[in-house]
PDB file of C-alpha atoms and ligand atoms in Angstrom:
ATOM      1  CA  MET A  25      -2.963 -83.054 -21.933  1.00  0.00           C
ATOM      2  CA  ASP A  26      -4.382 -84.223 -25.263  1.00  0.00           C
ATOM      3  CA  MET A  27      -4.954 -81.753 -28.073  1.00  0.00           C
ATOM      4  CA  ASN A  28      -8.767 -81.943 -27.976  1.00  0.00           C
ATOM      5  CA  ALA A  29      -8.878 -80.957 -24.307  1.00  0.00           C
ATOM      6  CA  ASP A  30      -6.486 -78.086 -25.055  1.00  0.00           C
ATOM      7  CA  VAL A  31      -8.720 -76.788 -27.866  1.00  0.00           C
ATOM      8  CA  ALA A  32     -11.868 -77.231 -25.753  1.00  0.00           C
ATOM      9  CA  ILE A  33     -10.351 -75.179 -22.894  1.00  0.00           C
ATOM     10  CA  ARG A  34      -9.283 -72.381 -25.262  1.00  0.00           C
ATOM     11  CA  VAL A  35     -12.539 -72.133 -27.202  1.00  0.00           C
ATOM     12  CA  GLY A  36     -14.698 -72.458 -24.088  1.00  0.00           C
ATOM     13  CA  ALA A  37     -12.749 -69.777 -22.202  1.00  0.00           C
ATOM     14  CA  ALA A  38     -12.735 -67.423 -25.215  1.00  0.00           C
ATOM     15  CA  LEU A  39     -16.509 -67.703 -25.828  1.00  0.00           C
ATOM     16  CA  GLY A  40     -17.289 -67.259 -22.120  1.00  0.00           C
ATOM     17  CA  ILE A  41     -15.152 -64.127 -21.763  1.00  0.00           C
ATOM     18  CA  PHE A  42     -16.465 -62.697 -25.050  1.00  0.00           C
ATOM     19  CA  ALA A  43     -20.080 -63.107 -23.933  1.00  0.00           C
ATOM     20  CA  ALA A  44     -19.355 -61.635 -20.487  1.00  0.00           C
ATOM     21  CA  MET A  45     -17.571 -58.568 -21.920  1.00  0.00           C
ATOM     22  CA  ALA A  46     -20.206 -57.974 -24.621  1.00  0.00           C
ATOM     23  CA  LEU A  47     -22.914 -58.075 -21.931  1.00  0.00           C
ATOM     24  CA  TRP A  48     -20.954 -55.720 -19.652  1.00  0.00           C
ATOM     25  CA  GLU A  49     -20.530 -53.233 -22.527  1.00  0.00           C
ATOM     26  CA  LEU A  50     -24.241 -53.428 -23.232  1.00  0.00           C
ATOM     27  CA  LEU A  51     -25.264 -52.821 -19.607  1.00  0.00           C
ATOM     28  CA  ALA A  52     -22.623 -50.230 -18.636  1.00  0.00           C
ATOM     29  CA  PRO A  53     -20.891 -48.650 -21.670  1.00  0.00           C
ATOM     30  CA  ARG A  54     -17.894 -46.393 -20.894  1.00  0.00           C
ATOM     31  CA  ARG A  55     -18.076 -44.179 -23.992  1.00  0.00           C
ATOM     32  CA  ALA A  56     -20.664 -43.153 -26.561  1.00  0.00           C
ATOM     33  CA  TRP A  57     -20.064 -44.834 -29.942  1.00  0.00           C
ATOM     34  CA  SER A  58     -18.388 -42.999 -32.751  1.00  0.00           C
ATOM     35  CA  VAL A  59     -19.573 -45.466 -35.439  1.00  0.00           C
ATOM     36  CA  GLY A  60     -21.024 -48.276 -33.316  1.00  0.00           C
ATOM     37  CA  ARG A  61     -21.103 -52.060 -33.650  1.00  0.00           C
ATOM     38  CA  ALA A  62     -22.860 -52.623 -36.975  1.00  0.00           C
ATOM     39  CA  PRO A  63     -20.090 -51.423 -39.331  1.00  0.00           C
ATOM     40  CA  ARG A  64     -17.326 -52.963 -37.180  1.00  0.00           C
ATOM     41  CA  TRP A  65     -18.305 -56.334 -35.722  1.00  0.00           C
ATOM     42  CA  PRO A  66     -18.586 -58.327 -38.984  1.00  0.00           C
ATOM     43  CA  SER A  67     -15.104 -57.131 -40.099  1.00  0.00           C
ATOM     44  CA  ASN A  68     -13.423 -57.447 -36.694  1.00  0.00           C
ATOM     45  CA  LEU A  69     -14.803 -60.977 -36.245  1.00  0.00           C
ATOM     46  CA  GLY A  70     -14.129 -61.756 -39.920  1.00  0.00           C
ATOM     47  CA  VAL A  71     -10.440 -60.929 -39.552  1.00  0.00           C
ATOM     48  CA  LEU A  72     -10.346 -63.093 -36.413  1.00  0.00           C
ATOM     49  CA  LEU A  73     -11.726 -66.000 -38.444  1.00  0.00           C
ATOM     50  CA  LEU A  74      -9.013 -65.438 -41.084  1.00  0.00           C
ATOM     51  CA  ASP A  75      -6.377 -65.434 -38.315  1.00  0.00           C
ATOM     52  CA  VAL A  76      -7.648 -68.672 -36.780  1.00  0.00           C
ATOM     53  CA  VAL A  77      -7.796 -70.480 -40.143  1.00  0.00           C
ATOM     54  CA  LEU A  78      -4.346 -69.219 -41.205  1.00  0.00           C
ATOM     55  CA  VAL A  79      -2.694 -70.286 -37.932  1.00  0.00           C
ATOM     56  CA  ARG A  80      -4.354 -73.733 -38.201  1.00  0.00           C
ATOM     57  CA  LEU A  81      -3.089 -74.140 -41.775  1.00  0.00           C
ATOM     58  CA  LEU A  82       0.442 -72.821 -41.238  1.00  0.00           C
ATOM     59  CA  PHE A  83       1.279 -74.322 -37.858  1.00  0.00           C
ATOM     60  CA  PRO A  84       0.666 -78.061 -37.514  1.00  0.00           C
ATOM     61  CA  VAL A  85       2.228 -77.734 -34.055  1.00  0.00           C
ATOM     62  CA  ALA A  86       1.123 -74.761 -31.949  1.00  0.00           C
ATOM     63  CA  ALA A  87       3.338 -72.977 -29.415  1.00  0.00           C
ATOM     64  CA  VAL A  88       2.344 -75.587 -26.813  1.00  0.00           C
ATOM     65  CA  GLY A  89       3.592 -78.389 -29.122  1.00  0.00           C
ATOM     66  CA  VAL A  90       6.915 -76.553 -29.432  1.00  0.00           C
ATOM     67  CA  ALA A  91       7.081 -76.385 -25.622  1.00  0.00           C
ATOM     68  CA  VAL A  92       6.598 -80.179 -25.370  1.00  0.00           C
ATOM     69  CA  ILE A  93       9.371 -80.802 -27.932  1.00  0.00           C
ATOM     70  CA  ALA A  94      11.715 -78.319 -26.163  1.00  0.00           C
ATOM     71  CA  ALA A  95      11.144 -80.071 -22.816  1.00  0.00           C
ATOM     72  CA  GLN A  96      11.770 -83.545 -24.315  1.00  0.00           C
ATOM     73  CA  ARG A  97      15.038 -82.428 -25.912  1.00  0.00           C
ATOM     74  CA  GLY A  98      16.181 -80.277 -22.975  1.00  0.00           C
ATOM     75  CA  TRP A  99      16.198 -77.020 -24.994  1.00  0.00           C
ATOM     76  CA  GLY A 100      16.030 -73.594 -23.366  1.00  0.00           C
ATOM     77  CA  LEU A 101      17.329 -71.811 -20.272  1.00  0.00           C
ATOM     78  CA  LEU A 102      14.798 -73.326 -17.857  1.00  0.00           C
ATOM     79  CA  ASN A 103      15.642 -76.867 -19.044  1.00  0.00           C
ATOM     80  CA  ILE A 104      19.357 -76.554 -18.149  1.00  0.00           C
ATOM     81  CA  THR A 105      18.691 -77.444 -14.509  1.00  0.00           C
ATOM     82  CA  PRO A 106      15.597 -79.113 -12.969  1.00  0.00           C
ATOM     83  CA  TRP A 107      13.076 -76.657 -11.451  1.00  0.00           C
ATOM     84  CA  PRO A 108      10.106 -77.242  -9.150  1.00  0.00           C
ATOM     85  CA  PRO A 109       7.044 -77.074 -11.481  1.00  0.00           C
ATOM     86  CA  VAL A 110       5.323 -74.007  -9.990  1.00  0.00           C
ATOM     87  CA  PRO A 111       8.278 -71.543 -10.031  1.00  0.00           C
ATOM     88  CA  GLU A 112       9.234 -72.847 -13.490  1.00  0.00           C
ATOM     89  CA  ALA A 113       5.732 -72.210 -14.850  1.00  0.00           C
ATOM     90  CA  LEU A 114       5.598 -68.739 -13.238  1.00  0.00           C
ATOM     91  CA  LEU A 115       8.991 -67.781 -14.684  1.00  0.00           C
ATOM     92  CA  GLY A 116       7.950 -69.073 -18.103  1.00  0.00           C
ATOM     93  CA  PHE A 117       4.709 -67.042 -17.936  1.00  0.00           C
ATOM     94  CA  LEU A 118       6.609 -63.879 -16.918  1.00  0.00           C
ATOM     95  CA  ALA A 119       9.173 -64.366 -19.697  1.00  0.00           C
ATOM     96  CA  LEU A 120       6.420 -64.763 -22.316  1.00  0.00           C
ATOM     97  CA  ASP A 121       4.617 -61.658 -21.069  1.00  0.00           C
ATOM     98  CA  LEU A 122       7.790 -59.540 -21.150  1.00  0.00           C
ATOM     99  CA  ALA A 123       8.521 -60.863 -24.662  1.00  0.00           C
ATOM    100  CA  ILE A 124       5.028 -59.896 -25.886  1.00  0.00           C
ATOM    101  CA  TYR A 125       5.460 -56.421 -24.340  1.00  0.00           C
ATOM    102  CA  ALA A 126       8.792 -56.030 -26.194  1.00  0.00           C
ATOM    103  CA  GLN A 127       7.199 -57.311 -29.398  1.00  0.00           C
ATOM    104  CA  HIS A 128       4.399 -54.742 -29.082  1.00  0.00           C
ATOM    105  CA  VAL A 129       6.961 -51.914 -28.690  1.00  0.00           C
ATOM    106  CA  ALA A 130       8.768 -53.212 -31.804  1.00  0.00           C
ATOM    107  CA  PHE A 131       5.477 -53.264 -33.750  1.00  0.00           C
ATOM    108  CA  HIS A 132       5.170 -49.521 -32.998  1.00  0.00           C
ATOM    109  CA  LYS A 133       8.801 -48.475 -33.563  1.00  0.00           C
ATOM    110  CA  VAL A 134       9.765 -50.450 -36.710  1.00  0.00           C
ATOM    111  CA  PRO A 135       8.008 -48.849 -39.718  1.00  0.00           C
ATOM    112  CA  LEU A 136       7.392 -52.136 -41.596  1.00  0.00           C
ATOM    113  CA  LEU A 137       5.902 -53.754 -38.489  1.00  0.00           C
ATOM    114  CA  TRP A 138       3.816 -50.653 -37.738  1.00  0.00           C
ATOM    115  CA  ARG A 139       2.195 -51.029 -41.197  1.00  0.00           C
ATOM    116  CA  LEU A 140       0.810 -54.367 -39.992  1.00  0.00           C
ATOM    117  CA  HIS A 141      -0.030 -53.369 -36.421  1.00  0.00           C
ATOM    118  CA  ARG A 142      -1.695 -50.023 -37.269  1.00  0.00           C
ATOM    119  CA  MET A 143      -4.706 -51.984 -38.535  1.00  0.00           C
ATOM    120  CA  HIS A 144      -5.418 -52.835 -34.867  1.00  0.00           C
ATOM    121  CA  HIS A 145      -5.256 -49.104 -34.070  1.00  0.00           C
ATOM    122  CA  ALA A 146      -7.377 -47.950 -37.029  1.00  0.00           C
ATOM    123  CA  ASP A 147     -10.603 -49.154 -35.383  1.00  0.00           C
ATOM    124  CA  LEU A 148     -12.790 -46.063 -34.894  1.00  0.00           C
ATOM    125  CA  ASP A 149     -14.294 -47.372 -31.661  1.00  0.00           C
ATOM    126  CA  ILE A 150     -12.735 -49.652 -29.097  1.00  0.00           C
ATOM    127  CA  ASP A 151     -14.686 -52.603 -27.713  1.00  0.00           C
ATOM    128  CA  VAL A 152     -14.338 -56.343 -27.063  1.00  0.00           C
ATOM    129  CA  THR A 153     -13.968 -57.076 -30.803  1.00  0.00           C
ATOM    130  CA  THR A 154     -11.029 -54.629 -31.131  1.00  0.00           C
ATOM    131  CA  GLY A 155      -9.141 -57.004 -28.838  1.00  0.00           C
ATOM    132  CA  LEU A 156      -9.480 -59.678 -31.541  1.00  0.00           C
ATOM    133  CA  ARG A 157      -8.704 -57.433 -34.519  1.00  0.00           C
ATOM    134  CA  PHE A 158      -5.120 -58.088 -35.657  1.00  0.00           C
ATOM    135  CA  HIS A 159      -3.759 -58.387 -39.186  1.00  0.00           C
ATOM    136  CA  PRO A 160      -3.156 -62.048 -40.226  1.00  0.00           C
ATOM    137  CA  ILE A 161       0.526 -61.345 -40.983  1.00  0.00           C
ATOM    138  CA  GLU A 162       0.966 -59.800 -37.513  1.00  0.00           C
ATOM    139  CA  ILE A 163      -0.588 -62.941 -36.002  1.00  0.00           C
ATOM    140  CA  VAL A 164       1.789 -65.232 -37.964  1.00  0.00           C
ATOM    141  CA  LEU A 165       4.893 -63.159 -37.032  1.00  0.00           C
ATOM    142  CA  SER A 166       3.729 -63.081 -33.429  1.00  0.00           C
ATOM    143  CA  MET A 167       3.285 -66.878 -33.389  1.00  0.00           C
ATOM    144  CA  LEU A 168       6.807 -67.416 -34.795  1.00  0.00           C
ATOM    145  CA  PHE A 169       8.244 -65.023 -32.200  1.00  0.00           C
ATOM    146  CA  LYS A 170       6.349 -66.753 -29.377  1.00  0.00           C
ATOM    147  CA  MET A 171       7.649 -70.152 -30.532  1.00  0.00           C
ATOM    148  CA  ALA A 172      11.225 -68.802 -30.576  1.00  0.00           C
ATOM    149  CA  VAL A 173      10.802 -67.481 -27.018  1.00  0.00           C
ATOM    150  CA  VAL A 174       9.349 -70.821 -25.874  1.00  0.00           C
ATOM    151  CA  VAL A 175      12.407 -72.658 -27.273  1.00  0.00           C
ATOM    152  CA  LEU A 176      15.002 -70.135 -25.985  1.00  0.00           C
ATOM    153  CA  ILE A 177      13.542 -69.929 -22.468  1.00  0.00           C
ATOM    154  CA  GLY A 178      12.264 -73.523 -22.315  1.00  0.00           C
ATOM    155  CA  VAL A 179       8.786 -72.391 -21.216  1.00  0.00           C
ATOM    156  CA  PRO A 180       6.834 -75.414 -19.873  1.00  0.00           C
ATOM    157  CA  ALA A 181       3.730 -76.433 -21.865  1.00  0.00           C
ATOM    158  CA  VAL A 182       1.348 -75.676 -18.973  1.00  0.00           C
ATOM    159  CA  ALA A 183       2.675 -72.080 -18.847  1.00  0.00           C
ATOM    160  CA  VAL A 184       2.205 -71.694 -22.617  1.00  0.00           C
ATOM    161  CA  ILE A 185      -1.439 -72.822 -22.421  1.00  0.00           C
ATOM    162  CA  ALA A 186      -2.101 -70.633 -19.364  1.00  0.00           C
ATOM    163  CA  PHE A 187      -0.427 -67.659 -21.045  1.00  0.00           C
ATOM    164  CA  GLU A 188      -2.419 -67.973 -24.275  1.00  0.00           C
ATOM    165  CA  VAL A 189      -5.754 -68.406 -22.470  1.00  0.00           C
ATOM    166  CA  VAL A 190      -5.035 -65.494 -20.095  1.00  0.00           C
ATOM    167  CA  LEU A 191      -3.715 -63.204 -22.871  1.00  0.00           C
ATOM    168  CA  ASN A 192      -6.807 -63.858 -24.967  1.00  0.00           C
ATOM    169  CA  ALA A 193      -9.051 -63.107 -21.982  1.00  0.00           C
ATOM    170  CA  THR A 194      -7.206 -59.952 -20.889  1.00  0.00           C
ATOM    171  CA  SER A 195      -7.153 -58.652 -24.466  1.00  0.00           C
ATOM    172  CA  MET A 196     -10.962 -58.906 -24.694  1.00  0.00           C
ATOM    173  CA  PHE A 197     -11.278 -57.454 -21.158  1.00  0.00           C
ATOM    174  CA  ASN A 198      -8.959 -54.468 -21.617  1.00  0.00           C
ATOM    175  CA  HIS A 199     -10.405 -53.497 -25.018  1.00  0.00           C
ATOM    176  CA  SER A 200     -13.971 -53.606 -23.765  1.00  0.00           C
ATOM    177  CA  ASN A 201     -16.053 -50.445 -23.704  1.00  0.00           C
ATOM    178  CA  ALA A 202     -17.134 -51.271 -20.177  1.00  0.00           C
ATOM    179  CA  THR A 203     -17.428 -49.027 -17.153  1.00  0.00           C
ATOM    180  CA  MET A 204     -15.515 -50.111 -14.099  1.00  0.00           C
ATOM    181  CA  PRO A 205     -15.760 -48.029 -10.910  1.00  0.00           C
ATOM    182  CA  LEU A 206     -12.598 -45.883 -10.582  1.00  0.00           C
ATOM    183  CA  TRP A 207     -11.713 -47.307  -7.179  1.00  0.00           C
ATOM    184  CA  LEU A 208     -11.863 -50.830  -8.620  1.00  0.00           C
ATOM    185  CA  ASP A 209      -9.842 -49.798 -11.690  1.00  0.00           C
ATOM    186  CA  ARG A 210      -7.097 -48.503  -9.378  1.00  0.00           C
ATOM    187  CA  ILE A 211      -6.854 -51.882  -7.609  1.00  0.00           C
ATOM    188  CA  VAL A 212      -7.194 -54.125 -10.699  1.00  0.00           C
ATOM    189  CA  ARG A 213      -4.636 -51.967 -12.550  1.00  0.00           C
ATOM    190  CA  LEU A 214      -1.975 -53.103 -10.082  1.00  0.00           C
ATOM    191  CA  LEU A 215      -2.427 -56.695 -11.310  1.00  0.00           C
ATOM    192  CA  THR A 216      -3.560 -56.519 -14.928  1.00  0.00           C
ATOM    193  CA  VAL A 217      -4.182 -53.965 -17.692  1.00  0.00           C
ATOM    194  CA  THR A 218      -7.673 -52.444 -17.322  1.00  0.00           C
ATOM    195  CA  PRO A 219      -9.912 -51.027 -20.093  1.00  0.00           C
ATOM    196  CA  ASP A 220      -9.169 -47.438 -18.952  1.00  0.00           C
ATOM    197  CA  MET A 221      -5.431 -48.158 -19.058  1.00  0.00           C
ATOM    198  CA  HIS A 222      -5.398 -49.735 -22.531  1.00  0.00           C
ATOM    199  CA  ARG A 223      -7.795 -47.156 -24.020  1.00  0.00           C
ATOM    200  CA  VAL A 224      -4.994 -44.562 -23.709  1.00  0.00           C
ATOM    201  CA  HIS A 225      -3.061 -46.747 -26.196  1.00  0.00           C
ATOM    202  CA  HIS A 226      -5.864 -46.319 -28.772  1.00  0.00           C
ATOM    203  CA  SER A 227      -5.784 -42.497 -28.619  1.00  0.00           C
ATOM    204  CA  ILE A 228      -5.330 -40.606 -31.899  1.00  0.00           C
ATOM    205  CA  LEU A 229      -2.417 -38.688 -30.269  1.00  0.00           C
ATOM    206  CA  ARG A 230       0.821 -40.462 -31.156  1.00  0.00           C
ATOM    207  CA  ARG A 231       2.450 -39.830 -27.752  1.00  0.00           C
ATOM    208  CA  GLU A 232      -0.519 -41.631 -26.162  1.00  0.00           C
ATOM    209  CA  THR A 233      -0.556 -44.405 -28.811  1.00  0.00           C
ATOM    210  CA  ASP A 234       3.101 -45.018 -27.902  1.00  0.00           C
ATOM    211  CA  SER A 235       2.316 -45.720 -24.256  1.00  0.00           C
ATOM    212  CA  ASN A 236       0.733 -48.562 -22.227  1.00  0.00           C
ATOM    213  CA  PHE A 237       2.070 -51.373 -24.426  1.00  0.00           C
ATOM    214  CA  GLY A 238       1.206 -54.095 -21.889  1.00  0.00           C
ATOM    215  CA  PHE A 239      -1.659 -56.450 -22.799  1.00  0.00           C
ATOM    216  CA  ASN A 240      -1.616 -58.540 -19.699  1.00  0.00           C
ATOM    217  CA  LEU A 241       0.671 -57.590 -16.794  1.00  0.00           C
ATOM    218  CA  PRO A 242       0.785 -53.797 -16.243  1.00  0.00           C
ATOM    219  CA  TRP A 243       4.250 -53.776 -14.656  1.00  0.00           C
ATOM    220  CA  TRP A 244       6.461 -53.576 -17.763  1.00  0.00           C
ATOM    221  CA  ASP A 245       5.072 -50.144 -18.722  1.00  0.00           C
ATOM    222  CA  ARG A 246       5.835 -48.787 -15.259  1.00  0.00           C
ATOM    223  CA  LEU A 247       9.282 -50.421 -15.260  1.00  0.00           C
ATOM    224  CA  PHE A 248      10.301 -49.139 -18.705  1.00  0.00           C
ATOM    225  CA  GLY A 249       8.696 -45.685 -18.451  1.00  0.00           C
ATOM    226  CA  THR A 250       5.931 -46.171 -21.043  1.00  0.00           C
ATOM    227  CA  TYR A 251       3.037 -45.856 -18.564  1.00  0.00           C
ATOM    228  CA  ARG A 252       0.334 -43.171 -18.906  1.00  0.00           C
ATOM    229  CA  ALA A 253      -2.413 -43.101 -16.292  1.00  0.00           C
ATOM    230  CA  GLU A 254      -5.092 -41.234 -18.310  1.00  0.00           C
ATOM    231  CA  PRO A 255      -5.706 -39.773 -21.781  1.00  0.00           C
ATOM    232  CA  GLU A 256      -5.190 -35.982 -21.875  1.00  0.00           C
ATOM    233  CA  ALA A 257      -8.686 -35.320 -23.265  1.00  0.00           C
ATOM    234  CA  GLY A 258     -10.382 -37.692 -20.786  1.00  0.00           C
ATOM    235  CA  HIS A 259     -12.031 -41.031 -21.599  1.00  0.00           C
ATOM    236  CA  GLN A 260     -15.281 -39.541 -22.921  1.00  0.00           C
ATOM    237  CA  ALA A 261     -13.780 -36.807 -25.127  1.00  0.00           C
ATOM    238  CA  MET A 262     -10.661 -38.553 -26.460  1.00  0.00           C
ATOM    239  CA  THR A 263     -10.627 -39.590 -30.134  1.00  0.00           C
ATOM    240  CA  ILE A 264     -10.077 -43.300 -30.841  1.00  0.00           C
ATOM    241  CA  GLY A 265      -8.117 -44.422 -33.898  1.00  0.00           C
ATOM    242  CA  LEU A 266      -5.404 -42.979 -36.118  1.00  0.00           C
ATOM    243  CA  PRO A 267      -5.194 -39.651 -37.971  1.00  0.00           C
ATOM    244  CA  VAL A 268      -5.449 -41.787 -41.159  1.00  0.00           C
ATOM    245  CA  PHE A 269      -7.998 -44.453 -42.221  1.00  0.00           C
ATOM    246  CA  ARG A 270     -10.880 -42.456 -40.718  1.00  0.00           C
ATOM    247  CA  ASP A 271     -13.282 -43.086 -43.607  1.00  0.00           C
ATOM    248  CA  SER A 272     -15.941 -45.568 -42.472  1.00  0.00           C
ATOM    249  CA  ARG A 273     -15.280 -47.626 -45.650  1.00  0.00           C
ATOM    250  CA  GLU A 274     -11.909 -48.469 -44.055  1.00  0.00           C
ATOM    251  CA  LEU A 275     -13.832 -50.632 -41.579  1.00  0.00           C
ATOM    252  CA  ARG A 276     -14.688 -53.172 -44.322  1.00  0.00           C
ATOM    253  CA  LEU A 277     -12.982 -56.567 -44.061  1.00  0.00           C
ATOM    254  CA  ASP A 278     -11.218 -56.257 -47.427  1.00  0.00           C
ATOM    255  CA  ARG A 279      -9.899 -52.807 -46.438  1.00  0.00           C
ATOM    256  CA  LEU A 280      -8.550 -54.201 -43.152  1.00  0.00           C
ATOM    257  CA  VAL A 281      -6.633 -56.932 -44.983  1.00  0.00           C
ATOM    258  CA  THR A 282      -5.168 -54.610 -47.641  1.00  0.00           C
ATOM    259  CA  GLN A 283      -4.408 -51.728 -45.257  1.00  0.00           C
ATOM    260  CA  PRO A 284      -0.689 -52.559 -44.695  1.00  0.00           C
ATOM    261  CA  PHE A 285      -0.083 -52.473 -48.449  1.00  0.00           C
ATOM    262  CA  ARG A 286      -1.655 -49.066 -48.974  1.00  0.00           C
ATOM    263  CA  ASN A 287      -0.176 -45.616 -48.529  1.00  0.00           C
ATOM    264  CA  ASP A 288      -1.550 -44.155 -45.314  1.00  0.00           C
ATOM    265  CA  ALA A 289      -1.372 -40.587 -46.683  1.00  0.00           C
ATOM    266  CA  HIS A 290      -4.110 -41.273 -49.239  1.00  0.00           C
ATOM    267  CA  PRO A 291      -5.793 -44.421 -48.031  1.00  0.00           C
ATOM    268  CA  LEU A 292      -8.737 -44.241 -50.429  1.00  0.00           C
ATOM    269  CA  ALA A 293      -6.846 -42.796 -53.393  1.00  0.00           C
ATOM    270  CA  ASP A 294      -6.980 -46.091 -55.304  1.00  0.00           C
ATOM    271  CA  GLU A 295     -10.784 -46.009 -55.234  1.00  0.00           C
ATOM    272  CA  THR A 296     -11.428 -42.317 -55.772  1.00  0.00           C
ATOM    273  CA  SER A 297      -8.777 -41.442 -58.375  1.00  0.00           C
ATOM    274  CA  GLY A 298      -8.689 -42.375 -62.053  1.00  0.00           C
ATOM    275  CA  PRO A 299     -11.021 -41.572 -64.944  1.00  0.00           C
ATOM    276  CA  ARG A 300     -14.706 -41.056 -64.185  1.00  0.00           C
TER     277      ARG A 300
HETATM  278 ZN1   ZN B  10      -0.333 -51.047 -30.315  1.00  0.00          ZN
HETATM  279 ZN1   ZN B  11      -5.238 -52.544 -28.401  1.00  0.00          ZN
END
């Protein structure tokens, strides 16, 4: 597949899913807003733009390019022996998803990584744009990690493209503030992470934040004991965000970018202290 077709598929799929989720949230919202769209959307989409530009500048070859090189040179576990294409692609997809689950756990457990990832959690509401709100350094580290996994496992290029398109779509889906009938949630939750399942992960309670790490396949959480079915306070009453960074000024784009470098105990101290 040539690069232009690859980009067209990604951008087209992303815009389509974004529009569908935004419409769903508008027609059937799950929760009342705490601060709403206006203070959040420009920053959440602004940080996405920074991420896209940074990745374009830093990585002349994307993860899919690495997959093509690995296949040509015979690198990676799956390239040791020939595989039929479909099982090879499925195994590659599964391996990438497990790796991203493990990476997400690491971003919570390692203090330096948590400094980067907590920006995703500091959003005071959760909706489709929260699924796109990640610190640029987290995105770069995540891309390097994904490339390493692609080389080590020998993930085929088609599985890398499918994984990135699906992960992008499920992230927008499972962050959306959309109401899904409970019976449908129970069925869909067996196959992919639903909005009700991921919302638990955005709870202000740390024990709930440290659960439901899956972005895509819901099975790893059940397998490794990090699954929580519901938030303790219920979906309507639960508080979204972190105990810190609750000032609405923290939703500004510049505050999102500088958040990892600031002390979370006094997040606004640098603006409010000093001579007056
Ligand atoms: Zn997280
Ligand atoms: Zn999230």
